[in-house]
Coordinates of C-alpha atoms in Angstrom, one line a residue:
M804 CA 146.7 156.2 65.3
R805 CA 145.4 153.2 63.9
D806 CA 142.4 150.9 65.0
T807 CA 141.8 146.9 64.4
D808 CA 140.4 144.3 66.4
F809 CA 143.2 141.9 66.9
L810 CA 146.8 142.6 67.2
V811 CA 148.8 140.0 67.1
V812 CA 152.6 140.4 68.0
G813 CA 154.9 137.8 66.5
S814 CA 154.8 135.6 63.2
G815 CA 155.4 132.2 64.2
P816 CA 153.0 129.3 64.6
A817 CA 151.0 130.9 67.3
G818 CA 150.8 134.1 65.8
Q819 CA 150.1 132.9 62.7
K820 CA 147.3 130.7 63.2
A821 CA 146.0 133.3 65.7
A822 CA 145.6 135.9 62.9
I823 CA 144.2 133.6 60.1
Q824 CA 141.8 132.3 62.8
A825 CA 140.6 135.7 63.5
A826 CA 140.5 136.7 59.9
K827 CA 138.2 133.8 59.6
L828 CA 136.5 134.9 62.3
G829 CA 135.6 138.1 60.1
K830 CA 137.8 140.4 62.2
R831 CA 140.1 143.1 61.2
V832 CA 143.8 141.8 62.1
L833 CA 147.3 143.3 61.7
L834 CA 150.4 141.0 62.6
V835 CA 153.3 142.6 63.9
E836 CA 156.9 140.9 63.1
R837 CA 160.2 142.6 64.3
R838 CA 161.9 141.1 61.3
A839 CA 161.4 141.3 57.9
R840 CA 160.3 137.9 57.0
P841 CA 157.4 136.5 58.7
G842 CA 158.0 132.8 60.5
G843 CA 159.2 133.5 64.0
V844 CA 162.1 131.1 65.5
T845 CA 160.5 128.5 63.9
V846 CA 161.4 129.4 60.1
H847 CA 164.7 131.2 60.7
T848 CA 166.5 129.5 63.5
G849 CA 164.6 126.4 64.9
T850 CA 162.2 124.1 63.8
I851 CA 162.8 124.0 60.1
P852 CA 166.9 124.6 60.0
S853 CA 167.9 122.0 62.5
K854 CA 165.5 119.6 60.8
T855 CA 166.6 120.4 57.0
L856 CA 169.9 120.3 58.2
R857 CA 169.2 116.9 59.2
E858 CA 167.5 115.6 56.2
A859 CA 170.6 117.3 54.5
V860 CA 172.9 116.0 56.8
L861 CA 171.6 112.0 56.0
Y862 CA 171.2 112.4 52.6
L863 CA 175.1 113.6 51.5
S864 CA 177.1 111.6 54.3
G865 CA 174.3 108.4 53.2
W866 CA 173.9 107.5 56.5
K867 CA 170.7 105.4 56.3
Q868 CA 172.3 103.4 53.4
R869 CA 175.3 102.2 55.8
G870 CA 173.6 99.7 57.0
F871 CA 173.8 97.6 53.4
Y872 CA 177.5 99.2 52.0
G873 CA 179.3 99.5 55.3
R874 CA 180.1 102.5 57.7
G875 CA 182.8 104.0 55.0
Y876 CA 179.8 104.7 52.8
R877 CA 179.2 108.5 51.5
L878 CA 177.3 110.1 49.3
K879 CA 179.4 113.0 49.0
K880 CA 183.5 112.6 50.7
N881 CA 183.6 116.0 51.7
I882 CA 181.1 117.8 53.0
S883 CA 181.0 121.3 53.4
M884 CA 178.7 124.3 55.5
Q885 CA 177.9 125.4 52.1
D886 CA 176.3 122.2 51.0
L887 CA 174.2 122.5 54.0
M888 CA 172.9 125.9 53.7
E889 CA 172.0 125.8 50.1
R890 CA 169.5 123.2 50.8
L891 CA 168.5 125.3 54.2
D892 CA 168.1 128.8 52.0
V893 CA 165.6 127.0 49.4
T894 CA 163.9 125.2 52.4
I895 CA 163.5 128.6 54.5
T896 CA 162.6 130.6 51.4
H897 CA 160.0 128.3 50.4
E898 CA 158.2 128.3 53.9
I899 CA 158.3 132.1 53.9
E900 CA 156.5 132.1 50.7
V901 CA 153.8 130.1 51.9
I902 CA 153.4 131.6 55.4
R903 CA 153.1 135.1 53.1
D904 CA 150.5 133.4 50.8
Q905 CA 148.1 132.3 53.7
L906 CA 148.4 135.4 55.8
H907 CA 147.4 137.6 52.5
R908 CA 144.7 135.2 51.3
N909 CA 142.9 135.6 54.8
G910 CA 143.1 139.5 54.9
V911 CA 145.6 139.2 57.7
E912 CA 147.7 142.7 57.5
V913 CA 151.5 142.4 58.2
M914 CA 153.6 145.3 59.8
D915 CA 157.1 145.0 59.8
G916 CA 158.6 146.1 63.6
S917 CA 158.9 145.8 67.0
A918 CA 156.0 146.4 69.5
R919 CA 155.9 147.9 72.8
F920 CA 152.5 148.9 75.2
L921 CA 151.9 152.7 75.6
A922 CA 148.8 151.5 77.6
P923 CA 146.4 148.1 77.9
H924 CA 145.0 148.6 74.5
E925 CA 147.7 150.7 72.7
M926 CA 151.1 149.4 71.1
R927 CA 154.0 151.0 69.7
V928 CA 155.3 149.8 66.3
D929 CA 158.8 151.0 65.7
R930 CA 160.3 150.1 62.0
G931 CA 163.2 149.7 60.9
D932 CA 163.2 152.8 58.8
G933 CA 162.7 154.4 61.9
S934 CA 159.2 155.6 61.7
S935 CA 156.4 154.5 64.3
E936 CA 152.7 154.2 64.9
V937 CA 150.5 153.6 67.4
V938 CA 147.7 150.8 67.2
R939 CA 144.8 150.8 69.2
A940 CA 143.6 147.1 69.2
E941 CA 140.6 145.7 71.0
R942 CA 142.0 142.3 71.7
I943 CA 145.7 141.4 72.1
L944 CA 147.8 138.3 71.1
L945 CA 151.4 138.1 72.6
A946 CA 153.4 135.4 70.2
T947 CA 156.4 136.5 70.6
G948 CA 158.9 133.3 71.6
T949 CA 161.7 132.5 72.9
R950 CA 165.6 133.0 72.2
P951 CA 168.9 131.1 73.4
V952 CA 170.1 131.7 76.9
R953 CA 173.8 133.3 77.2
P954 CA 175.1 133.1 80.5
S955 CA 177.5 136.2 81.2
H956 CA 180.5 134.0 82.1
L957 CA 180.8 132.4 78.6
P958 CA 182.8 134.2 76.0
F959 CA 180.3 134.2 73.1
D960 CA 181.5 135.6 69.8
G961 CA 179.9 133.6 67.3
R962 CA 182.8 131.7 65.9
R963 CA 184.2 129.5 68.5
V964 CA 181.6 129.7 71.3
L965 CA 177.9 129.5 70.1
D966 CA 174.8 129.4 70.9
S967 CA 171.8 127.8 68.8
D968 CA 170.8 130.9 66.8
D969 CA 174.5 131.1 65.8
L970 CA 175.0 127.7 64.8
L971 CA 173.4 128.7 61.2
L972 CA 176.3 131.1 60.7
M973 CA 179.3 128.6 61.0
R974 CA 181.2 129.1 57.7
E975 CA 182.9 125.5 58.4
L976 CA 182.4 122.2 59.5
P977 CA 184.7 121.6 62.9
R978 CA 185.8 118.2 63.5
T979 CA 185.7 118.5 67.1
M980 CA 182.4 120.1 69.4
T981 CA 181.7 120.3 72.3
I982 CA 177.6 120.9 73.5
V983 CA 176.6 122.0 76.4
G984 CA 173.3 120.8 77.3
A985 CA 171.8 117.5 76.5
G986 CA 168.1 118.5 76.4
V987 CA 166.2 118.2 72.9
I988 CA 168.1 121.2 71.2
G989 CA 171.4 119.2 72.5
T990 CA 170.9 116.0 71.9
E991 CA 169.4 116.8 68.3
Y992 CA 172.3 118.5 67.1
A993 CA 174.9 116.0 69.1
T994 CA 173.2 113.5 66.6
I995 CA 173.2 115.8 63.3
F996 CA 177.1 116.8 63.6
N997 CA 178.1 112.9 65.0
A998 CA 176.5 111.6 61.4
L999 CA 179.0 114.0 59.5
D1000 CA 181.7 112.1 61.6
V1001 CA 182.1 115.3 64.0
K1002 CA 183.5 113.9 67.4
V1003 CA 181.0 115.2 70.0
S1004 CA 180.9 115.4 73.5
L1005 CA 178.2 116.2 74.8
V1006 CA 177.3 117.7 78.4
D1007 CA 174.7 117.9 81.1
G1008 CA 174.3 118.8 85.0
R1009 CA 171.9 116.1 85.0
D1010 CA 171.8 112.4 85.5
E1011 CA 169.8 111.5 83.0
L1012 CA 169.6 112.1 79.1
L1013 CA 166.4 113.5 78.4
G1014 CA 164.5 111.9 81.7
F1015 CA 161.4 112.6 80.7
L1016 CA 161.7 110.0 78.1
D1017 CA 159.9 106.4 78.9
R1018 CA 163.3 104.6 80.4
E1019 CA 163.4 101.8 77.9
V1020 CA 163.6 104.7 75.0
R1021 CA 166.1 106.7 77.0
R1022 CA 168.2 103.5 77.8
S1023 CA 168.6 102.7 74.1
L1024 CA 169.2 106.2 73.0
E1025 CA 172.1 106.7 75.5
Y1026 CA 173.4 103.3 74.2
Q1027 CA 173.3 104.2 70.8
L1028 CA 175.1 107.7 71.3
R1029 CA 178.2 105.7 73.3
E1030 CA 177.8 103.2 70.7
R1031 CA 178.5 106.2 67.8
G1032 CA 181.3 107.4 69.7
I1033 CA 179.6 110.7 71.4
V1034 CA 181.1 111.4 74.7
L1035 CA 178.4 111.9 77.2
R1036 CA 179.5 113.7 80.2
L1037 CA 176.0 113.5 82.7
G1038 CA 175.9 114.8 85.9
E1039 CA 178.6 117.5 85.2
K1040 CA 178.7 121.3 85.1
V1041 CA 180.7 123.9 83.8
K1042 CA 182.6 125.9 85.3
S1043 CA 184.4 127.9 82.4
V1044 CA 184.9 127.9 78.9
E1045 CA 188.5 129.5 76.9
V1046 CA 189.6 130.2 73.3
C1047 CA 192.9 130.1 73.2
D1048 CA 194.6 129.7 69.5
G1049 CA 191.7 129.0 67.8
R1050 CA 190.3 126.5 69.8
T1051 CA 188.3 125.9 72.8
V1052 CA 188.7 124.6 76.4
T1053 CA 185.7 123.4 78.2
R1054 CA 186.5 122.9 82.0
L1055 CA 184.0 121.0 84.1
E1056 CA 183.4 121.1 88.0
S1057 CA 185.3 118.4 88.5
G1058 CA 188.3 119.3 86.8
K1059 CA 187.8 117.6 83.4
L1060 CA 188.9 119.5 80.2
L1061 CA 187.0 119.0 77.2
R1062 CA 189.2 120.4 74.3
S1063 CA 187.2 120.6 70.9
E1064 CA 187.1 123.9 67.8
V1065 CA 183.6 124.8 68.6
V1066 CA 181.3 125.0 71.7
L1067 CA 177.7 125.0 71.3
F1068 CA 175.4 126.2 74.5
A1069 CA 172.1 124.7 74.1
A1070 CA 171.3 124.9 77.9
G1071 CA 167.7 127.3 77.7
R1072 CA 165.6 129.2 76.6
A1073 CA 164.3 132.7 77.7
G1074 CA 160.9 134.3 76.7
C1075 CA 161.4 137.4 74.5
T1076 CA 159.2 140.0 76.7
D1077 CA 161.8 142.2 78.3
E1078 CA 161.4 145.4 74.9
L1079 CA 156.9 144.5 75.4
D1080 CA 157.1 147.1 78.2
L1081 CA 155.0 145.0 79.9
V1082 CA 154.3 147.3 82.5
E1083 CA 152.8 149.6 80.9
A1084 CA 149.8 146.8 79.9
G1085 CA 149.5 146.0 83.9
L1086 CA 151.6 142.7 82.8
E1087 CA 154.9 140.8 84.1
A1088 CA 156.9 138.0 83.0
D1089 CA 158.9 135.5 85.3
A1090 CA 162.5 135.0 85.4
Q1091 CA 162.6 133.7 82.3
G1092 CA 160.8 135.9 80.6
R1093 CA 157.4 134.0 80.5
L1094 CA 153.8 134.7 80.4
T1095 CA 151.2 133.1 82.7
V1096 CA 148.0 132.1 81.4
D1097 CA 144.6 130.6 81.7
E1098 CA 143.3 127.7 80.4
S1099 CA 141.8 129.9 77.9
F1100 CA 145.7 131.2 77.1
R1101 CA 144.1 134.9 79.0
T1102 CA 146.7 136.5 80.7
K1103 CA 145.8 138.7 83.9
V1104 CA 144.8 141.8 81.9
P1105 CA 141.5 140.4 80.4
H1106 CA 141.6 141.7 76.5
I1107 CA 145.4 140.2 76.3
F1108 CA 146.0 136.8 75.3
A1109 CA 149.5 135.0 74.9
A1110 CA 150.5 131.5 73.3
G1111 CA 153.7 129.5 71.9
D1112 CA 157.0 129.4 73.7
V1113 CA 156.7 132.7 75.1
I1114 CA 154.0 130.9 77.8
G1115 CA 156.4 128.0 78.4
F1116 CA 156.0 124.5 78.5
P1117 CA 155.6 122.6 76.1
S1118 CA 157.3 124.8 73.8
L1119 CA 156.3 122.8 70.1
A1120 CA 155.4 124.1 67.1
S1121 CA 152.3 122.2 66.9
T1122 CA 150.9 123.2 70.1
S1123 CA 152.0 126.5 69.6
M1124 CA 149.8 126.5 66.2
E1125 CA 146.7 124.7 68.6
Q1126 CA 147.2 127.2 70.9
G1127 CA 147.2 130.1 69.2
R1128 CA 143.7 129.2 67.1
L1129 CA 141.9 128.8 70.5
A1130 CA 143.4 131.9 72.2
A1131 CA 141.8 133.8 68.8
C1132 CA 138.7 131.8 69.4
N1133 CA 138.4 132.8 73.1
A1134 CA 139.8 136.1 72.5
F1135 CA 136.5 136.8 70.4
G1136 CA 134.2 134.2 72.5
Y1137 CA 133.4 131.9 69.9
Q1138 CA 133.2 128.3 71.4
T1139 CA 136.2 126.2 71.1
S1140 CA 137.2 122.7 71.4
C1141 CA 139.1 121.9 74.5
Y1142 CA 143.0 121.6 74.3
P1143 CA 144.0 117.9 73.8
E1144 CA 144.9 115.8 76.9
F1145 CA 147.8 114.0 75.2
F1146 CA 149.8 115.4 72.3
P1147 CA 153.0 113.9 70.6
F1148 CA 156.3 114.7 71.6
G1149 CA 158.4 114.4 68.5
I1150 CA 162.8 114.7 68.9
Y1151 CA 164.5 114.9 65.7
A1152 CA 167.5 113.1 66.5
V1153 CA 169.4 110.4 64.7
P1154 CA 167.5 108.4 64.8
E1155 CA 164.1 110.0 66.3
I1156 CA 162.3 109.5 68.7
S1157 CA 158.7 110.3 69.7
T1158 CA 156.0 109.4 72.4
I1159 CA 152.5 110.0 73.7
G1160 CA 150.7 109.2 76.6
L1161 CA 151.7 107.8 79.7
T1162 CA 155.3 105.9 80.9
E1163 CA 155.7 102.9 82.7
D1164 CA 157.3 104.7 85.7
E1165 CA 154.0 106.7 86.1
L1166 CA 151.4 103.9 85.7
T1167 CA 153.6 102.0 87.9
R1168 CA 153.6 104.8 90.7
D1169 CA 150.1 105.3 90.1
G1170 CA 149.2 101.8 90.7
V1171 CA 147.7 101.2 87.2
P1172 CA 147.9 97.4 86.0
Y1173 CA 149.6 97.5 82.4
E1174 CA 151.2 95.4 79.9
V1175 CA 153.5 96.4 77.6
G1176 CA 153.8 95.3 74.0
V1177 CA 157.3 95.7 72.0
A1178 CA 158.3 95.6 68.6
R1179 CA 161.4 95.8 67.4
L1180 CA 161.8 97.7 64.4
R1181 CA 164.7 95.1 62.8
E1182 CA 162.2 92.5 62.8
T1183 CA 159.7 94.3 60.8
A1184 CA 160.0 93.3 56.7
R1185 CA 160.5 97.0 56.0
G1186 CA 163.1 97.6 58.7
Q1187 CA 165.2 94.7 56.9
V1188 CA 164.4 96.6 53.6
L1189 CA 165.6 99.9 55.0
G1190 CA 168.7 98.2 56.4
L1191 CA 167.6 99.3 59.8
D1192 CA 169.4 97.3 62.7
H1193 CA 167.8 99.2 66.0
G1194 CA 164.7 100.5 67.1
L1195 CA 161.7 99.9 68.7
L1196 CA 157.9 100.7 69.0
K1197 CA 156.3 100.2 72.3
V1198 CA 152.7 100.4 73.3
I1199 CA 151.4 100.4 76.8
F1200 CA 147.9 98.6 77.0
H1201 CA 145.3 98.8 80.6
L1202 CA 145.5 95.1 81.7
E1203 CA 141.9 95.3 82.3
T1204 CA 140.4 97.5 80.1
R1205 CA 143.0 96.9 77.2
K1206 CA 142.8 100.5 76.2
V1207 CA 146.2 102.4 74.5
L1208 CA 148.0 104.2 77.5
G1209 CA 150.6 105.5 76.0
V1210 CA 153.0 105.0 72.9
H1211 CA 156.9 105.1 73.0
I1212 CA 158.8 105.0 69.3
F1213 CA 162.7 105.0 68.6
G1214 CA 164.1 104.7 65.3
E1215 CA 163.5 105.7 62.0
G1216 CA 160.0 107.5 61.2
A1217 CA 159.4 107.8 65.1
T1218 CA 157.6 110.8 64.3
E1219 CA 155.3 109.9 61.5
L1220 CA 154.0 106.7 63.4
I1221 CA 153.5 108.4 66.4
H1222 CA 150.0 109.6 65.1
I1223 CA 148.3 106.1 64.6
G1224 CA 148.9 105.6 68.3
Q1225 CA 147.7 108.9 68.8
A1226 CA 144.6 108.2 67.1
V1227 CA 143.5 105.2 68.8
L1228 CA 144.9 106.7 72.4
A1229 CA 142.7 109.7 71.8
L1230 CA 139.4 107.3 70.4
G1231 CA 140.1 105.2 73.5
G1232 CA 141.1 102.6 71.4
T1233 CA 142.2 99.1 73.1
L1234 CA 144.5 96.4 71.8
E1235 CA 142.1 94.8 69.5
Y1236 CA 142.4 97.7 67.1
F1237 CA 145.9 96.5 66.2
V1238 CA 145.7 92.9 66.3
E1239 CA 142.5 92.8 64.1
N1240 CA 143.1 95.1 61.2
V1241 CA 145.5 94.8 58.7
F1242 CA 148.4 97.2 57.7
N1243 CA 150.2 97.8 54.3
Y1244 CA 153.0 95.5 53.9
P1245 CA 156.2 95.8 54.3
T1246 CA 155.5 98.9 56.4
L1247 CA 157.3 99.9 59.8
A1248 CA 153.6 100.8 60.8
E1249 CA 153.4 97.0 60.8
A1250 CA 155.3 97.1 64.3
Y1251 CA 152.0 98.4 65.6
K1252 CA 150.3 94.4 65.1
V1253 CA 153.5 93.1 66.4
A1254 CA 154.0 94.8 69.6
A1255 CA 149.7 94.4 70.0
L1256 CA 150.4 90.7 69.7
D1257 CA 153.5 90.9 71.9
A1258 CA 151.5 92.3 75.0
W1259 CA 148.3 89.8 74.0
N1260 CA 150.5 87.1 74.6
R1261 CA 151.0 87.8 78.2
M1262 CA 147.3 89.1 78.5
P1263 CA 145.6 87.1 81.4
T1264 CA 142.1 87.8 80.1
R1265 CA 139.9 89.5 77.9
P1266 CA 136.5 90.7 78.0
S1267 CA 134.1 88.1 75.9
S1268 CA 130.5 88.6 73.8
A1269 CA 129.1 87.4 76.7
G1270 CA 131.1 89.5 79.4
D1271 CA 132.9 86.5 80.6
P1272 CA 136.5 86.8 80.7
V1273 CA 138.4 84.5 78.7
R1274 CA 141.7 83.6 79.3
S1275 CA 144.4 83.9 76.9
E1276 CA 145.8 80.2 77.0
E1277 CA 142.1 79.1 75.6
L1278 CA 142.6 81.7 72.5
L1279 CA 145.7 80.5 72.1
R1280 CA 144.3 76.9 72.1
D1281 CA 141.5 78.1 69.7
V1282 CA 143.9 79.8 67.1
P1283 CA 147.0 77.5 67.1
T1284 CA 148.1 79.2 64.2
L1285 CA 149.2 82.3 66.3
R1286 CA 152.3 80.6 68.0
D1287 CA 153.5 79.7 64.3
P1288 CA 154.7 83.1 63.0
E1289 CA 155.7 80.9 59.7
A1290 CA 152.2 80.1 59.1
P1291 CA 150.7 80.9 55.8
T1292 CA 148.9 84.5 56.5
D1293 CA 145.3 83.1 54.8
L1294 CA 145.4 80.1 57.4
R1295 CA 146.2 82.8 60.0
P1296 CA 142.3 83.4 61.6
R1297 CA 140.6 86.6 63.1
V1298 CA 141.1 87.0 66.5
A1299 CA 137.5 87.9 68.1
R1300 CA 137.0 91.5 69.3
G1301 CA 136.4 91.6 72.4
A1302 CA 148.6 113.7 81.5
T1303 CA 150.1 115.9 79.8
D1304 CA 152.2 117.0 82.4
R1305 CA 153.7 114.0 82.9
V1306 CA 156.9 115.7 81.2
E1307 CA 159.3 117.7 83.4
K1308 CA 160.2 121.4 82.6
Q1309 CA 163.3 121.2 82.4
A1310 CA 166.1 124.0 81.6
G1311 CA 166.9 123.9 77.9
E1312 CA 164.8 120.7 77.4
T1313 CA 162.6 121.8 74.8
S1314 CA 163.5 123.2 71.2
P1315 CA 162.3 126.1 70.1
S1316 CA 159.2 125.4 68.6
A1317 CA 160.3 121.8 67.4

């Protein structure tokens, strides 16, 4: 039997960061991973593969240059799965090397094998060569992640009827595809394959596409998808899928038939806990195989913690990393900062979507007074340089305090741009930050200033240095050049200073650590 201070099961984002954090605290750490290579779902079938495929597709298809050279522009005429897989293999190999190096440098021991409980403090690790070893640990973290849900009535075969893991094993690009599940995974893959001129039909039983998003962003996305020829079958449920003569027929409960070469089922993920023998540790998972934890990421067994996708919402790689780090600190009694109230969501569709904070619907429901500023990315100089013809950046401000309440972005670079809004939101910043500061020109980040001025022009009052409200009309009278966007820059005077649970957890809505 081997003894260790901290046993981590699973080497995805949560497991990696937990193991490294515990090692930095001077603890003996053993990381168990059932795959031969570390990284978990994020590296092997989820985040890294899907985002790498996206970049490869956008590059080889010439997607980003079509605004200049027309819809018929292609960097490579005939793109194959081999073209995409070559780039994916390079990226995954490099990421695994980085992970292994980080674990090694921090003194984390890695063991290949599948772990299962024998007792609350003991787990047996079964290795691929048939050998096994019992490990006794003072503290245990479960970070086993999730896997795609595969309904028994669907004929999954890895060729014509696939889940999101099978997708990476395709040998040829299909010409037509039906995607069941219009959550994050389904929407991302629908737009990625559409960029390769694959005819896509997207099916979901819900009436809205990504219902947790800001309504204006959601409608912009739906418009773009339809404009690009993606068929949306919302409010429709799948009755059956049949494979006949090398093609698939998806029958909807409404009687509609969708014919395609491939069906991708991306409606839900379940926690990988069924092989852990949780009962031996005094634990149990819910119907989706997920574990329940408290604010310290502690299960009902005090020395056993859980983090990452296996505990459910929000199931993001970014939040999983922080959960793992905090869980390791809490496990050994080290004071940590609180889990952030707001964190960004990134959807790597084509184009990207990212959001943080509150939406208009939530603020209206709660009776919070607000004003909205919107910038169209095509109206920025950088947008013209990039050839953008769509995209928006939306900032919501409190009408009285002028603080940032939410930021919602749809368009090129959204997942990068969101962090400016995140910083201002987290630090309690106001509209004045965006109006009074200088942004590099030309950049898409300049859209924040455009959006702030858009809201500022409609704000009824602002606090003055004397504490008395000053009406916007008075400011505009004193600053006439703000009315004229063509005024020389050097003549524009400086303007005077003056809940994470909003996302509904939906089956299949979040990417596997994406």
